[in-house]
Every structure is written in C-alpha cells, then in structure tokens.
CSV table of C-alpha atoms in Angstrom, one decimal:
chain,number,residue,atom,x,y,z
A,1,MET,CA,-14.0,8.5,-18.2
A,2,GLU,CA,-11.1,6.1,-18.7
A,3,LEU,CA,-7.4,6.8,-18.5
A,4,VAL,CA,-5.9,5.3,-21.7
A,5,TYR,CA,-2.3,6.2,-22.2
A,6,LEU,CA,0.7,7.9,-20.6
A,7,TRP,CA,3.9,8.9,-22.5
A,8,VAL,CA,6.9,10.2,-20.5
A,9,GLU,CA,9.9,11.9,-22.0
A,10,LYS,CA,11.9,11.9,-18.7
A,11,TYR,CA,10.7,11.3,-15.1
A,12,LYS,CA,13.0,9.7,-12.6
A,13,ASN,CA,14.1,6.5,-14.2
A,14,ILE,CA,11.5,6.5,-16.9
A,15,VAL,CA,12.8,7.7,-20.2
A,16,GLU,CA,10.8,8.0,-23.5
A,17,GLU,CA,8.4,5.3,-22.5
A,18,GLY,CA,4.6,4.9,-23.2
A,19,PHE,CA,2.1,3.0,-21.1
A,20,ASN,CA,-1.2,1.7,-22.3
A,21,PHE,CA,-3.7,1.3,-19.4
A,22,SER,CA,-6.3,-0.9,-21.1
A,23,PRO,CA,-6.2,-3.8,-23.6
A,24,LYS,CA,-9.0,-2.1,-25.4
A,25,PHE,CA,-6.6,0.5,-26.8
A,26,GLU,CA,-3.2,0.5,-28.4
A,27,CYS,CA,-1.7,4.0,-28.3
A,28,LYS,CA,1.7,5.0,-29.5
A,29,TYR,CA,3.6,8.3,-29.6
A,30,ASP,CA,6.6,8.6,-32.0
A,31,LYS,CA,8.8,11.4,-30.8
A,32,ASP,CA,10.8,11.7,-34.0
A,33,SER,CA,7.7,12.3,-36.1
A,34,ASN,CA,5.7,13.9,-33.2
A,35,GLU,CA,2.8,11.7,-34.2
A,36,LEU,CA,0.2,10.1,-31.9
A,37,THR,CA,-1.8,7.1,-33.0
A,38,ILE,CA,-4.6,5.2,-31.3
A,39,ASP,CA,-6.0,1.8,-32.4
A,40,GLU,CA,-9.1,0.3,-30.7
A,41,ASN,CA,-9.2,-3.5,-30.2
A,42,GLU,CA,-12.8,-4.4,-31.3
A,43,ASP,CA,-12.2,-8.0,-30.3
A,44,TYR,CA,-11.4,-7.2,-26.7
A,45,ILE,CA,-13.4,-9.2,-24.2
A,46,SER,CA,-13.3,-8.1,-20.5
A,47,ILE,CA,-13.5,-10.6,-17.7
A,48,PHE,CA,-14.4,-7.8,-15.2
A,49,PRO,CA,-17.9,-6.4,-14.5
A,50,ASP,CA,-19.1,-4.1,-17.2
A,51,ASN,CA,-18.5,-1.0,-15.1
A,52,ILE,CA,-14.9,-1.9,-14.0
A,53,ASN,CA,-11.5,-2.0,-15.7
A,54,VAL,CA,-8.2,-3.0,-13.9
A,55,THR,CA,-4.6,-2.6,-14.9
A,56,ALA,CA,-1.6,-3.6,-12.7
A,57,ILE,CA,1.9,-2.1,-12.8
A,58,VAL,CA,4.4,-4.6,-11.5
A,59,GLY,CA,8.1,-4.9,-11.0
A,60,GLU,CA,10.8,-4.9,-8.3
A,61,ASN,CA,11.7,-2.0,-6.1
A,62,GLY,CA,13.1,0.9,-8.2
A,63,SER,CA,11.6,-0.3,-11.4
A,64,GLY,CA,9.5,2.8,-11.8
A,65,LYS,CA,6.0,1.7,-10.6
A,66,SER,CA,5.3,4.6,-8.3
A,67,ALA,CA,7.0,7.0,-10.7
A,68,ILE,CA,4.2,6.4,-13.2
A,69,ILE,CA,1.6,7.3,-10.6
A,70,GLU,CA,3.6,10.3,-9.4
A,71,ASN,CA,4.1,11.6,-12.9
A,72,ILE,CA,0.4,11.5,-13.7
A,73,PHE,CA,-0.4,13.6,-10.6
A,74,GLU,CA,2.5,16.0,-10.9
A,75,PHE,CA,1.8,16.6,-14.6
A,76,LEU,CA,-1.9,17.2,-14.0
A,77,ASP,CA,-1.3,19.2,-10.8
A,78,GLY,CA,0.9,21.7,-12.6
A,79,THR,CA,4.1,20.8,-10.8
A,80,PRO,CA,7.1,22.0,-12.8
A,81,LEU,CA,8.7,19.2,-14.7
A,82,ASP,CA,12.0,19.1,-16.7
A,83,LYS,CA,10.6,17.0,-19.5
A,84,ARG,CA,7.3,16.6,-21.3
A,85,SER,CA,4.5,14.1,-21.0
A,86,ILE,CA,1.2,13.0,-22.7
A,87,ILE,CA,-1.9,11.8,-20.9
A,88,ILE,CA,-4.9,10.5,-22.8
A,89,TYR,CA,-8.2,9.6,-21.4
A,90,LYS,CA,-11.5,8.7,-23.1
A,91,GLU,CA,-14.8,10.3,-22.2
A,92,GLU,CA,-17.8,8.7,-23.9
A,93,ASP,CA,-16.8,8.4,-27.6
A,94,ASN,CA,-14.1,11.1,-27.5
A,95,TYR,CA,-10.4,11.1,-26.7
A,96,ILE,CA,-8.9,13.9,-24.6
A,97,CYS,CA,-5.1,14.4,-25.0
A,98,ILE,CA,-3.5,16.6,-22.3
A,99,THR,CA,0.1,17.5,-23.2
A,100,ASP,CA,2.8,20.1,-23.0
A,101,ILE,CA,4.2,19.0,-26.4
A,102,GLU,CA,3.6,21.7,-29.1
A,103,ASP,CA,1.9,20.9,-32.4
A,104,ILE,CA,1.5,17.2,-31.7
A,105,ASN,CA,0.2,15.3,-34.8
A,106,THR,CA,-3.1,13.6,-34.2
A,107,SER,CA,-4.4,13.6,-37.9
A,108,SER,CA,-5.0,9.9,-37.8
A,109,ILE,CA,-7.5,10.2,-34.9
A,110,ASP,CA,-10.9,11.7,-35.8
A,111,ASN,CA,-12.4,12.0,-32.3
A,112,ILE,CA,-9.7,13.6,-30.3
A,113,LYS,CA,-9.3,16.9,-28.5
A,114,VAL,CA,-5.8,18.2,-27.6
A,115,ILE,CA,-5.7,20.3,-24.4
A,116,LYS,CA,-2.6,22.2,-23.2
A,117,ARG,CA,-1.4,21.2,-19.8
A,118,ASN,CA,-3.0,23.3,-16.9
A,119,GLU,CA,-6.1,23.9,-19.1
A,120,HIS,CA,-7.7,20.5,-18.3
A,121,GLY,CA,-10.6,19.9,-15.9
A,122,ILE,CA,-10.5,16.3,-14.8
A,123,SER,CA,-9.3,16.7,-11.2
A,124,SER,CA,-12.6,15.8,-9.6
A,125,LYS,CA,-12.6,12.5,-11.4
A,126,LEU,CA,-9.3,11.2,-10.0
A,127,LEU,CA,-8.8,9.5,-6.6
A,128,VAL,CA,-5.5,8.4,-5.2
A,129,TYR,CA,-4.6,6.1,-2.4
A,130,ASN,CA,-1.0,5.5,-1.5
A,131,HIS,CA,0.5,3.6,1.5
A,132,ILE,CA,3.0,6.4,2.1
A,133,TYR,CA,0.1,8.8,2.9
A,134,GLU,CA,-1.1,6.6,5.8
A,135,HIS,CA,0.4,9.1,8.3
A,136,SER,CA,0.8,12.2,6.3
A,137,ASN,CA,-1.3,15.0,4.8
A,138,ARG,CA,0.2,15.1,1.3
A,139,ASN,CA,-2.3,16.2,-1.3
A,140,PHE,CA,-2.2,17.1,-4.9
A,141,ARG,CA,-4.1,20.2,-5.9
A,142,GLY,CA,-7.8,19.4,-6.6
A,143,TYR,CA,-7.4,15.6,-6.1
A,144,THR,CA,-8.7,13.4,-3.3
A,145,THR,CA,-6.2,11.5,-1.2
A,146,ILE,CA,-7.3,8.5,0.8
A,147,GLU,CA,-5.7,8.4,4.2
A,148,VAL,CA,-6.2,5.2,6.2
A,149,ASP,CA,-5.0,6.1,9.7
A,150,LYS,CA,-7.6,6.4,12.4
A,151,LYS,CA,-8.1,10.1,12.0
A,152,GLY,CA,-8.9,9.7,8.4
A,153,VAL,CA,-11.2,6.7,9.0
A,154,VAL,CA,-13.1,8.7,11.7
A,155,ASN,CA,-13.4,11.7,9.5
A,156,VAL,CA,-14.8,9.6,6.6
A,157,LEU,CA,-17.2,7.7,8.8
A,158,VAL,CA,-18.5,10.9,10.6
A,159,PHE,CA,-18.9,12.8,7.4
A,160,HIS,CA,-20.8,10.1,5.5
A,161,TYR,CA,-22.8,8.7,8.4
A,162,ALA,CA,-24.2,12.2,8.6
A,163,GLN,CA,-25.7,11.5,5.2
A,164,SER,CA,-26.4,7.8,5.4
A,165,ILE,CA,-25.5,4.9,7.6
A,166,ASP,CA,-26.5,2.3,5.0
A,167,PHE,CA,-23.4,0.8,3.5
A,168,HIS,CA,-21.8,-2.6,2.9
A,169,LEU,CA,-18.1,-3.1,2.5
A,170,SER,CA,-18.2,-6.2,0.4
A,171,ASP,CA,-17.4,-9.2,2.6
A,172,PHE,CA,-15.1,-7.4,5.0
A,173,MET,CA,-15.6,-8.7,8.5
A,174,TYR,CA,-15.7,-5.4,10.4
A,175,GLN,CA,-18.2,-2.6,10.0
A,176,PRO,CA,-18.6,-0.2,13.0
A,177,ASN,CA,-22.0,1.2,14.1
A,178,LYS,CA,-20.8,3.1,17.2
A,179,ILE,CA,-18.0,5.5,18.1
A,180,LYS,CA,-16.5,5.8,21.5
A,181,ILE,CA,-15.1,9.3,22.3
A,182,LYS,CA,-12.8,9.8,25.3
A,183,TYR,CA,-11.2,13.0,26.5
A,184,LYS,CA,-7.4,12.5,26.3
A,185,ASP,CA,-5.6,12.1,29.6
A,186,ASN,CA,-3.1,14.6,30.8
A,187,ASP,CA,-0.1,12.8,29.5
A,188,SER,CA,-1.6,12.4,26.0
A,189,LEU,CA,-2.4,16.1,25.9
A,190,VAL,CA,1.1,17.0,26.9
A,191,GLU,CA,2.5,14.9,24.1
A,192,LEU,CA,0.1,16.5,21.7
A,193,PHE,CA,1.0,20.0,23.0
A,194,LYS,CA,4.7,19.4,22.2
A,195,ARG,CA,3.8,19.3,18.5
A,196,MET,CA,1.7,22.5,18.6
A,197,SER,CA,4.2,25.3,19.4
A,198,SER,CA,7.7,26.3,18.7
A,199,SER,CA,8.1,27.5,22.3
A,200,THR,CA,7.7,23.9,23.5
A,201,GLU,CA,9.8,23.9,26.7
A,202,GLU,CA,8.6,27.2,28.2
A,203,LEU,CA,5.0,26.6,27.2
A,204,LEU,CA,5.1,23.0,28.6
A,205,GLU,CA,6.4,24.3,31.9
A,206,LEU,CA,3.7,26.9,32.1
A,207,TYR,CA,1.1,24.3,31.1
A,208,ASN,CA,2.1,21.9,34.0
A,209,GLU,CA,1.9,24.8,36.5
A,210,LYS,CA,-1.7,25.8,35.7
A,211,GLU,CA,-5.1,24.4,36.8
A,212,PRO,CA,-7.1,22.2,34.4
A,213,PHE,CA,-9.3,25.0,33.0
A,214,HIS,CA,-6.3,27.2,32.2
A,215,GLN,CA,-4.6,24.1,30.6
A,216,PHE,CA,-7.8,23.7,28.4
A,217,LEU,CA,-7.5,27.4,27.3
A,218,ILE,CA,-3.8,26.9,26.5
A,219,ILE,CA,-4.5,24.0,24.3
A,220,LEU,CA,-7.2,25.8,22.4
A,221,CYS,CA,-5.0,28.8,21.8
A,222,ALA,CA,-1.9,26.8,21.0
A,223,ARG,CA,-3.9,25.0,18.3
A,224,LYS,CA,-4.3,28.5,16.7
A,225,GLY,CA,-0.5,28.7,16.3
A,226,ILE,CA,0.1,31.5,18.9
A,227,ASP,CA,3.7,31.4,20.1
A,228,ASP,CA,3.8,34.4,22.4
A,229,ILE,CA,4.6,32.8,25.8
A,230,GLU,CA,3.4,35.9,27.8
A,231,PHE,CA,0.0,35.6,26.1
A,232,TYR,CA,-0.6,32.2,27.8
A,233,HIS,CA,-0.3,33.6,31.3
A,234,ASN,CA,-3.5,35.6,31.0
A,235,LYS,CA,-6.8,33.7,30.8
A,236,GLU,CA,-8.8,36.8,29.8
A,237,ASP,CA,-6.5,37.3,26.7
A,238,MET,CA,-7.0,33.7,25.7
A,239,ILE,CA,-10.7,33.8,26.2
A,240,GLU,CA,-10.9,36.9,24.0
A,241,ARG,CA,-8.8,35.2,21.3
A,242,ILE,CA,-10.9,32.0,21.3
A,243,GLY,CA,-14.0,34.1,20.8
A,244,LEU,CA,-16.3,32.5,23.3
A,245,SER,CA,-17.6,33.9,26.6
A,246,ARG,CA,-16.3,32.6,29.9
A,247,GLY,CA,-19.6,30.9,30.5
A,248,GLU,CA,-19.6,29.2,27.1
A,249,LEU,CA,-16.0,28.0,27.5
A,250,THR,CA,-16.8,26.7,31.1
A,251,THR,CA,-19.8,24.8,29.7
A,252,LEU,CA,-17.6,23.4,26.8
A,253,TYR,CA,-14.9,22.4,29.2
A,254,THR,CA,-17.3,20.7,31.6
A,255,GLU,CA,-18.9,18.9,28.7
A,256,PHE,CA,-15.7,17.7,27.3
A,257,THR,CA,-14.2,16.6,30.6
A,258,THR,CA,-17.3,14.5,31.4
A,259,LEU,CA,-15.9,12.2,28.7
A,260,THR,CA,-13.0,11.2,30.9
A,261,THR,CA,-14.0,7.5,31.0
A,262,GLY,CA,-15.4,7.6,27.4
A,263,ARG,CA,-18.9,7.6,26.0
A,264,GLU,CA,-20.3,5.5,23.2
A,265,PHE,CA,-22.5,7.1,20.5
A,266,ASP,CA,-24.6,5.2,18.0
A,267,PHE,CA,-24.4,6.6,14.5
A,268,THR,CA,-28.0,7.8,14.6
A,269,GLU,CA,-29.7,11.1,13.8
A,270,GLU,CA,-30.1,12.1,17.5
A,271,ASN,CA,-26.3,11.7,18.1
A,272,LYS,CA,-25.2,13.5,15.0
A,273,ILE,CA,-24.7,16.9,16.6
A,274,ASN,CA,-22.5,15.5,19.4
A,275,ILE,CA,-20.5,13.3,17.1
A,276,LYS,CA,-19.8,16.0,14.6
A,277,LYS,CA,-18.8,18.4,17.4
A,278,TYR,CA,-16.3,16.1,19.1
A,279,THR,CA,-14.8,15.1,15.8
A,280,SER,CA,-14.7,18.5,14.3
A,281,ARG,CA,-11.4,20.0,13.2
A,282,GLU,CA,-11.5,22.5,16.0
A,283,TYR,CA,-11.6,19.9,18.8
A,284,PHE,CA,-10.4,16.6,17.1
A,285,ASP,CA,-7.0,16.6,18.8
A,286,LEU,CA,-8.6,16.7,22.3
A,287,PHE,CA,-10.0,13.2,22.1
A,288,ASP,CA,-9.1,9.6,21.6
A,289,PHE,CA,-11.6,7.5,19.5
A,290,ASP,CA,-12.5,3.9,19.1
A,291,LEU,CA,-15.0,2.4,16.6
A,292,ILE,CA,-17.2,-0.6,17.6
A,293,ASP,CA,-19.2,-2.9,15.4
A,294,VAL,CA,-22.3,-5.0,16.2
A,295,LYS,CA,-20.2,-7.9,17.6
A,296,ASN,CA,-18.5,-5.5,19.9
A,297,ARG,CA,-15.2,-5.7,18.0
A,298,ARG,CA,-13.1,-2.5,18.3
A,299,TYR,CA,-11.0,-0.7,15.8
A,300,ASN,CA,-8.2,-0.4,18.3
A,301,ASP,CA,-8.1,-4.2,18.6
A,302,LEU,CA,-7.8,-4.8,14.9
A,303,SER,CA,-4.3,-5.7,13.5
A,304,HIS,CA,-2.5,-3.0,11.6
A,305,GLY,CA,-3.2,-4.8,8.3
A,306,GLU,CA,-6.9,-5.1,9.1
A,307,GLN,CA,-7.1,-1.4,9.9
A,308,VAL,CA,-5.4,-0.5,6.7
A,309,LEU,CA,-7.7,-2.7,4.7
A,310,PHE,CA,-10.8,-1.4,6.4
A,311,GLY,CA,-9.7,2.2,5.8
A,312,LEU,CA,-9.0,1.5,2.2
A,313,LEU,CA,-12.4,-0.2,1.5
A,314,LEU,CA,-14.2,2.4,3.5
A,315,ASN,CA,-12.7,5.3,1.6
A,316,ILE,CA,-13.2,3.7,-1.8
A,317,PHE,CA,-16.8,3.0,-0.9
A,318,PHE,CA,-17.6,6.6,0.2
A,319,TYR,CA,-15.6,8.4,-2.5
A,320,SER,CA,-17.1,6.3,-5.3
A,321,LYS,CA,-20.7,5.7,-4.5
A,322,ASN,CA,-22.0,8.9,-6.1
A,323,GLU,CA,-19.8,9.2,-9.2
A,324,SER,CA,-17.5,7.4,-11.6
A,325,LYS,CA,-13.9,7.4,-10.6
A,326,ILE,CA,-10.3,6.5,-11.6
A,327,PHE,CA,-8.5,4.9,-8.7
A,328,LEU,CA,-4.7,5.1,-8.7
A,329,LEU,CA,-3.7,2.6,-6.0
A,330,ASP,CA,0.0,2.6,-5.2
A,331,GLU,CA,0.9,-0.8,-3.5
A,332,PRO,CA,-2.3,-1.1,-1.5
A,333,GLU,CA,-1.3,-4.6,-0.4
A,334,LEU,CA,1.5,-3.3,1.9
A,335,SER,CA,0.9,-4.3,5.6
A,336,LEU,CA,-1.6,-7.0,4.5
A,337,HIS,CA,-1.3,-10.7,5.4
A,338,PRO,CA,-1.1,-12.9,2.2
A,339,GLN,CA,-4.6,-14.1,2.9
A,340,TRP,CA,-5.9,-10.5,2.6
A,341,GLN,CA,-3.6,-9.8,-0.4
A,342,LYS,CA,-5.2,-12.8,-2.1
A,343,GLY,CA,-8.7,-11.4,-1.7
A,344,LEU,CA,-8.0,-7.7,-2.1
A,345,LEU,CA,-8.9,-7.1,-5.7
A,346,ASN,CA,-11.9,-9.3,-5.4
A,347,GLN,CA,-13.1,-7.3,-2.4
A,348,ILE,CA,-12.7,-4.0,-4.3
A,349,ILE,CA,-14.4,-5.3,-7.4
A,350,LYS,CA,-17.4,-6.6,-5.3
A,351,LEU,CA,-17.6,-3.3,-3.5
A,352,LEU,CA,-17.6,-1.2,-6.8
A,353,GLU,CA,-19.9,-3.4,-8.9
A,354,GLN,CA,-22.9,-2.6,-6.7
A,355,PHE,CA,-22.9,0.9,-8.2
A,356,THR,CA,-23.9,-0.1,-11.6
A,357,ASP,CA,-24.7,3.4,-12.8
A,358,ASN,CA,-21.0,4.5,-12.4
A,359,LYS,CA,-17.8,3.4,-14.1
A,360,TYR,CA,-14.5,2.7,-12.3
A,361,GLN,CA,-11.0,2.2,-13.4
A,362,LEU,CA,-8.3,0.7,-11.1
A,363,ILE,CA,-4.6,1.3,-11.9
A,364,VAL,CA,-2.7,-0.6,-9.2
A,365,THR,CA,1.0,-0.8,-8.6
A,366,SER,CA,1.9,-4.0,-6.7
A,367,HIS,CA,4.5,-6.5,-5.5
A,368,SER,CA,1.8,-9.1,-4.9
A,369,PRO,CA,1.7,-12.2,-7.1
A,370,PHE,CA,-1.8,-12.9,-5.7
A,371,LEU,CA,-3.0,-9.7,-7.4
A,372,LEU,CA,-1.3,-10.5,-10.7
A,373,SER,CA,-2.9,-14.0,-10.7
A,374,ASP,CA,-6.3,-12.2,-10.8
A,375,LEU,CA,-5.4,-10.4,-14.1
A,376,PRO,CA,-4.8,-11.5,-17.7
A,377,LYS,CA,-1.3,-10.5,-18.8
A,378,GLU,CA,-2.9,-7.9,-21.2
A,379,ASN,CA,-4.0,-6.0,-18.1
A,380,ALA,CA,-0.5,-5.8,-16.6
A,381,ILE,CA,2.5,-3.5,-17.3
A,382,PHE,CA,5.8,-5.2,-16.4
A,383,LEU,CA,8.7,-2.9,-15.5
A,384,VAL,CA,12.5,-3.4,-15.3
A,385,LYS,CA,14.4,-0.2,-14.5
A,386,GLY,CA,11.8,2.1,-16.1
A,387,LYS,CA,11.4,0.0,-19.3
A,388,GLN,CA,8.5,-2.4,-20.1
A,389,LYS,CA,9.3,-6.1,-20.5
A,390,TYR,CA,7.1,-9.0,-21.5
A,391,PRO,CA,8.0,-12.0,-19.3
A,392,PHE,CA,4.8,-13.8,-20.1
A,393,ALA,CA,4.9,-13.7,-23.9
A,394,GLU,CA,4.4,-17.4,-24.1
A,395,SER,CA,2.1,-17.9,-21.1
A,396,GLN,CA,-0.6,-16.3,-19.0
A,397,THR,CA,-0.7,-14.7,-15.6
A,398,PHE,CA,-4.5,-15.2,-15.0
A,399,GLY,CA,-4.9,-18.1,-12.5
A,400,ALA,CA,-1.2,-18.8,-12.8
A,401,ASN,CA,0.9,-20.6,-10.2
A,402,ILE,CA,2.3,-18.1,-7.6
A,403,HIS,CA,5.9,-19.4,-8.0
A,404,THR,CA,5.7,-18.9,-11.7
A,405,LEU,CA,4.5,-15.3,-11.2
A,406,LEU,CA,7.3,-14.6,-8.7
A,407,SER,CA,10.0,-15.9,-10.9
A,408,GLY,CA,8.6,-14.4,-14.1
A,409,GLY,CA,6.5,-11.4,-13.4
A,410,PHE,CA,8.4,-10.1,-10.4
A,411,PHE,CA,11.8,-10.8,-11.8
A,412,MET,CA,13.1,-13.1,-9.1
A,413,ASN,CA,15.3,-15.1,-11.4
A,414,ASN,CA,17.8,-15.9,-8.7
A,415,GLY,CA,15.4,-18.3,-6.9
A,416,LEU,CA,12.5,-18.0,-4.5
A,417,MET,CA,14.2,-19.1,-1.3
A,418,GLY,CA,15.7,-16.8,1.3
A,419,GLU,CA,19.3,-15.7,0.7
A,420,PHE,CA,20.6,-17.1,4.0
A,421,ALA,CA,19.1,-20.6,3.3
A,422,LYS,CA,20.4,-20.4,-0.2
A,423,GLU,CA,24.0,-19.6,1.0
A,424,LYS,CA,23.9,-22.5,3.5
A,425,ILE,CA,22.7,-25.0,0.8
A,426,GLU,CA,25.2,-23.7,-1.8
A,427,GLU,CA,28.0,-24.2,0.8
A,428,ILE,CA,27.5,-28.0,0.5
A,429,LYS,CA,27.4,-27.8,-3.3
A,430,LYS,CA,30.6,-25.7,-3.5
A,431,PHE,CA,32.4,-28.0,-1.1
A,432,TYR,CA,31.4,-31.0,-3.2
A,433,GLU,CA,32.7,-29.4,-6.4
A,434,LEU,CA,36.0,-28.5,-4.6
A,435,VAL,CA,36.4,-32.1,-3.5
A,436,LYS,CA,35.8,-33.4,-7.1
A,437,ILE,CA,38.5,-31.1,-8.4
A,438,LEU,CA,41.2,-31.5,-5.7
A,439,LYS,CA,40.6,-35.0,-4.2
A,440,ASN,CA,43.6,-36.5,-5.8
A,441,LYS,CA,45.9,-33.7,-4.7
A,442,GLN,CA,44.7,-32.7,-1.2
A,443,PHE,CA,42.7,-35.8,-0.1
A,444,ILE,CA,43.8,-35.8,3.6
A,445,ARG,CA,43.2,-32.1,4.1
A,446,LEU,CA,39.8,-32.2,2.4
A,447,LYS,CA,38.8,-35.3,4.4
A,448,LYS,CA,39.6,-33.4,7.7
A,449,LEU,CA,37.5,-30.5,6.5
A,450,TYR,CA,34.6,-32.9,5.6
A,451,LEU,CA,34.7,-34.6,9.0
A,452,LYS,CA,34.4,-31.2,10.7
A,453,ARG,CA,31.4,-30.2,8.5
A,454,LYS,CA,29.7,-33.6,8.1
A,455,LYS,CA,27.3,-33.2,11.0
A,456,LYS,CA,26.2,-29.7,10.0
A,457,PHE,CA,25.9,-30.7,6.3
A,458,ARG,CA,23.6,-33.6,7.2
A,459,HIS,CA,21.5,-31.4,9.4
A,460,ILE,CA,21.1,-28.8,6.7
A,461,LYS,CA,20.0,-31.5,4.3
A,462,SER,CA,17.4,-32.8,6.8
A,463,ILE,CA,15.7,-29.5,7.3
A,464,ILE,CA,15.4,-28.5,3.6
A,465,GLY,CA,11.7,-28.0,2.9
A,466,GLU,CA,11.7,-28.7,-0.9
A,467,PRO,CA,11.8,-32.5,-1.4
A,468,PHE,CA,13.5,-32.4,-4.8
A,469,LEU,CA,16.3,-30.1,-3.6
A,470,GLN,CA,16.7,-32.2,-0.5
A,471,THR,CA,17.3,-35.3,-2.7
A,472,ILE,CA,19.9,-33.4,-4.7
A,473,ILE,CA,21.8,-32.4,-1.6
A,474,LYS,CA,21.6,-36.0,-0.3
A,475,ASN,CA,23.2,-37.2,-3.5
A,476,TYR,CA,26.1,-34.8,-3.0
A,477,LEU,CA,26.6,-36.0,0.6
A,478,ASP,CA,26.3,-39.6,-0.3
A,479,GLU,CA,29.0,-39.2,-3.0
A,480,LEU,CA,31.3,-37.4,-0.5
A,481,GLU,CA,30.9,-40.4,1.8
A,482,VAL,CA,31.9,-42.7,-1.0
A,483,ILE,CA,34.9,-40.6,-1.9
A,484,PHE,CA,36.2,-40.3,1.7
A,485,ASN,CA,35.2,-43.7,3.2
A,486,GLY,CA,34.8,-46.0,0.3
A,487,LYS,CA,31.8,-47.5,-1.4
A,488,LYS,CA,31.7,-50.6,0.8
A,489,GLN,CA,31.5,-48.7,4.1
A,490,PHE,CA,28.9,-46.3,2.5
A,491,LEU,CA,26.7,-49.3,1.5
A,492,GLN,CA,27.0,-50.8,5.0
A,493,SER,CA,25.9,-47.5,6.5
A,494,GLU,CA,23.0,-47.3,4.1
A,495,ILE,CA,21.9,-50.8,4.9
A,496,LYS,CA,22.0,-50.1,8.6
A,497,ARG,CA,20.1,-46.9,8.2
A,498,LEU,CA,17.4,-48.6,6.1
A,499,GLN,CA,17.1,-51.4,8.7
A,500,GLU,CA,16.6,-48.9,11.5
A,501,LEU,CA,14.0,-47.2,9.4
A,502,GLU,CA,12.2,-50.4,8.8
A,503,SER,CA,12.1,-51.2,12.5
A,504,THR,CA,10.1,-48.1,13.1
A,505,LEU,CA,7.3,-49.1,10.7
C-alpha cells in the first residue's frame, strides 16, 4: 500500500491544494470539472531500497506542514470537517480513492475504486509519530501513535521482548538488555497521588496520616478514580473494592516494597512474568524504571535527544517488522543534535530495509536541511503559507550544500546569520551610508559620533566569522578613516599595522 495523493478544499491555511506523495505518480483534481486524473511516470528511478519510498514536506513554521498530516488523520478518522478532501492510495495494481465529494469523475482511470469517507478500512496500515505526542496520549481512532517518553519505551520493550529479544536498531549506539525496577519513594508517590483524585488536599492529608500498607491501598483505589473521601478511611472497604484478599494484598505489598533499592531483570523467559507484572497498566505508576544495555549505559543517563531517537527507532522497528506500513513522521528531528539529524533518515532506512518482505512509505515533515539533502527535489513538497512552491526548479536538493538548502528550500531569504549579529553588522553599514550622504553638511558632528563608535565598530569587524563579510566591513571602516582623518594618516596607520604584523612572523 502506498499513499499517492491528497487534495484539500479547506483545512487551516491550506485551500484547494493537491499534494503528490511520490514522483511515480502525477495526480490532479480539477474542482471546476470535478475530474480526477492520474498519470504514472514509467521512467521514474528510485534511489531508495526497493521496499521503501520517502517524501518530505518542508517549509517554515505556519506553512502548513503539520496541517497536511493532521488532515489525513482527521479525514480518515471521521472527525467532522467543514470542507471536503480526497485521499488516494495504491494497493497492488489498483487505486483506492477515499472522498466525501459526490459523483467525482474518474473516467480516465481504469483501475480505481471510489470509497465514501468512513467506509474505508486502511487504519491498521497507518502509523503516526509526532513530537507533540511525546508526553501525551492523543490517539486517532484505529491508528497507532508512537510515544517516545520513558513510559512508552518501557511498554514497547516489555511487550515485544515477551515475544522476541532479537532485534537490531540499525547503527544506534544504545540497545538495553535489562530493566531496573524500583518502588517509588514516598515523595514520588505523593506527587503521583496529586494527579489521581479531584479531592487532592483532603486525600493527601489522609494519606500522610496513615501507615504504609494503608497508603498502598489508598493508591490502588485512587487509581480506580474513587473520590469519596470517607471511603479511604476504611481498609476493609478498600480491600473489597480492589478485589483481592487481605493475604493476597499483603503479599503483593511486601513483594513490591522489597524493590525499595531497585532490582535488575534480564529480558529473559524466566523473568517475563515479573517484568510484565511490574510494568502492567495496573501497577505501572507505582514504580520508577531504568533500562540498561550490555555496556552498562542507562536510559536515565542518555540525553533528551538520544532518548527521543532511541524511542523513535524502537517504535518504528517493532511496529513495522511484521507488516507493511505508512509512516507519517511530523518533525521527528526536533530535540536532536545536528549530528543525529544528519543521520536520522539513513538510520530509519537501514532499519526498515532489513524487512525485505514488507513495503514502507515515509512521509516526513521537517525543518532540517540535513534531511532534505538526502532527498531528490522530486521527493519533496515545499510549502509557503499553505501553497506549494518550487524553489529548486533549476537545481537539485540531493547532496546539496546546507546553506543553499536553508536559503532556498527553507525560505530564509533574509540571510542565515542570527538577527542580533545582523543588526550589529548593519549598524556599521548604515553609519557609513549616512556619512557618505551628510559628510559635507555635518562633518564635525559625524566625526564625533564616529570617534565614540570607532572602537566598538573595529571590535565587531574583528569577530565576524565569515571572511568575505569581514573584508567588506573592513573596507567600510577604512574609508571612514580616510574621510575623517585623511588618506595620509590612514596610510601611515596601515603601514604601522603591517609592520607590527610582520614582526610577529
């Protein structure tokens, strides 16, 4: 299955715009004639592995990148939308058109099936990762959402290790083979407890008054959403609600509290029962977790960016190894160091190409020029305020210089330096231009201003990192010296400066 085309009548800042997700196809919808056409590019040559296709959606903030991803999911999810959309995907040799547009004309396409919205069945074939989901539980109906916080990582590891511990995350440096489980200390449990009940203050006061086993019961019941403060005074009522005998609860409590200092479990068959119990939904919030690899590196010691990258790769691996998938990745490079951004797409491709029996499509929104330099321009959609542009009509993006991509593909036409530095450098240029205009009328005043700023101007020139720009600013300052002090004095100063420089050689 491959996502081929999206047409949007109106969604956020996208208005009557169509998007092709592969150079293999050229789809077009004409709203006036209500006609849909599809042309296949028989000469298309892919640079990617045979089972992988990649498209990037790039543009500045507010250009509509995330809106494309959101529209796909809300449209397929049945979310009420004000305007209409068309989604086309290809399955084997047939096209499937999902739309809420009536009587759409597809007469020029032989192998197409038109399905009304909400009558499709492709949810299990889509997978989404989005940075904003890192600490949330947002899900679209029937679709898998990758979450890369520790809780999500632990859940994925435990679930899949229960099936197999044989996996390889491309070249990523960290792959845990053990989990450390520690019963949360009292302060952590109190903080957790504050989020479990609307009667926070009263229940917190009661909790702090009770002995540890009673506290344990309070937590188990509060997790069930019980807000009756009187209920928590009576241990017998709580035991009855939990559904275990006093003896069973005492054993469970004793077992859990033996993990006060933490216990490490290898991901092996004999530890499977304990690991799944301690990480089950019923008890997950009672524990802190750490993941340890063969070199004794710990998940808690990884940088935030490394944790995000590990979580992303881990989820992609486990959610893709058994079936073909379409991955919609919304700015996956966020939180990553440029070195990780540089290798991100390569890591994902290496990970997926090991599953040769499956096919994968990556549709990635991004700010990263490193990702764009991995793609031919035909595999990129460039957006400006919801509309497609073609900044590389006369050039390529694949293997291109990062500065070229920033200025062209990411629409930074006002320069690539920081705005503060830019203002300080332009201050020199503007003063020079002012002097050229007014030197014959306000020479004395301008010279006083120059003498006050001379030292700072010279320092700014000396710390400019771009050699060509530094030379231009030096020329401005040299000419100002000539204007205010005369050419003879300027030349004498230059000779002295060069002699001092020579003496250092």
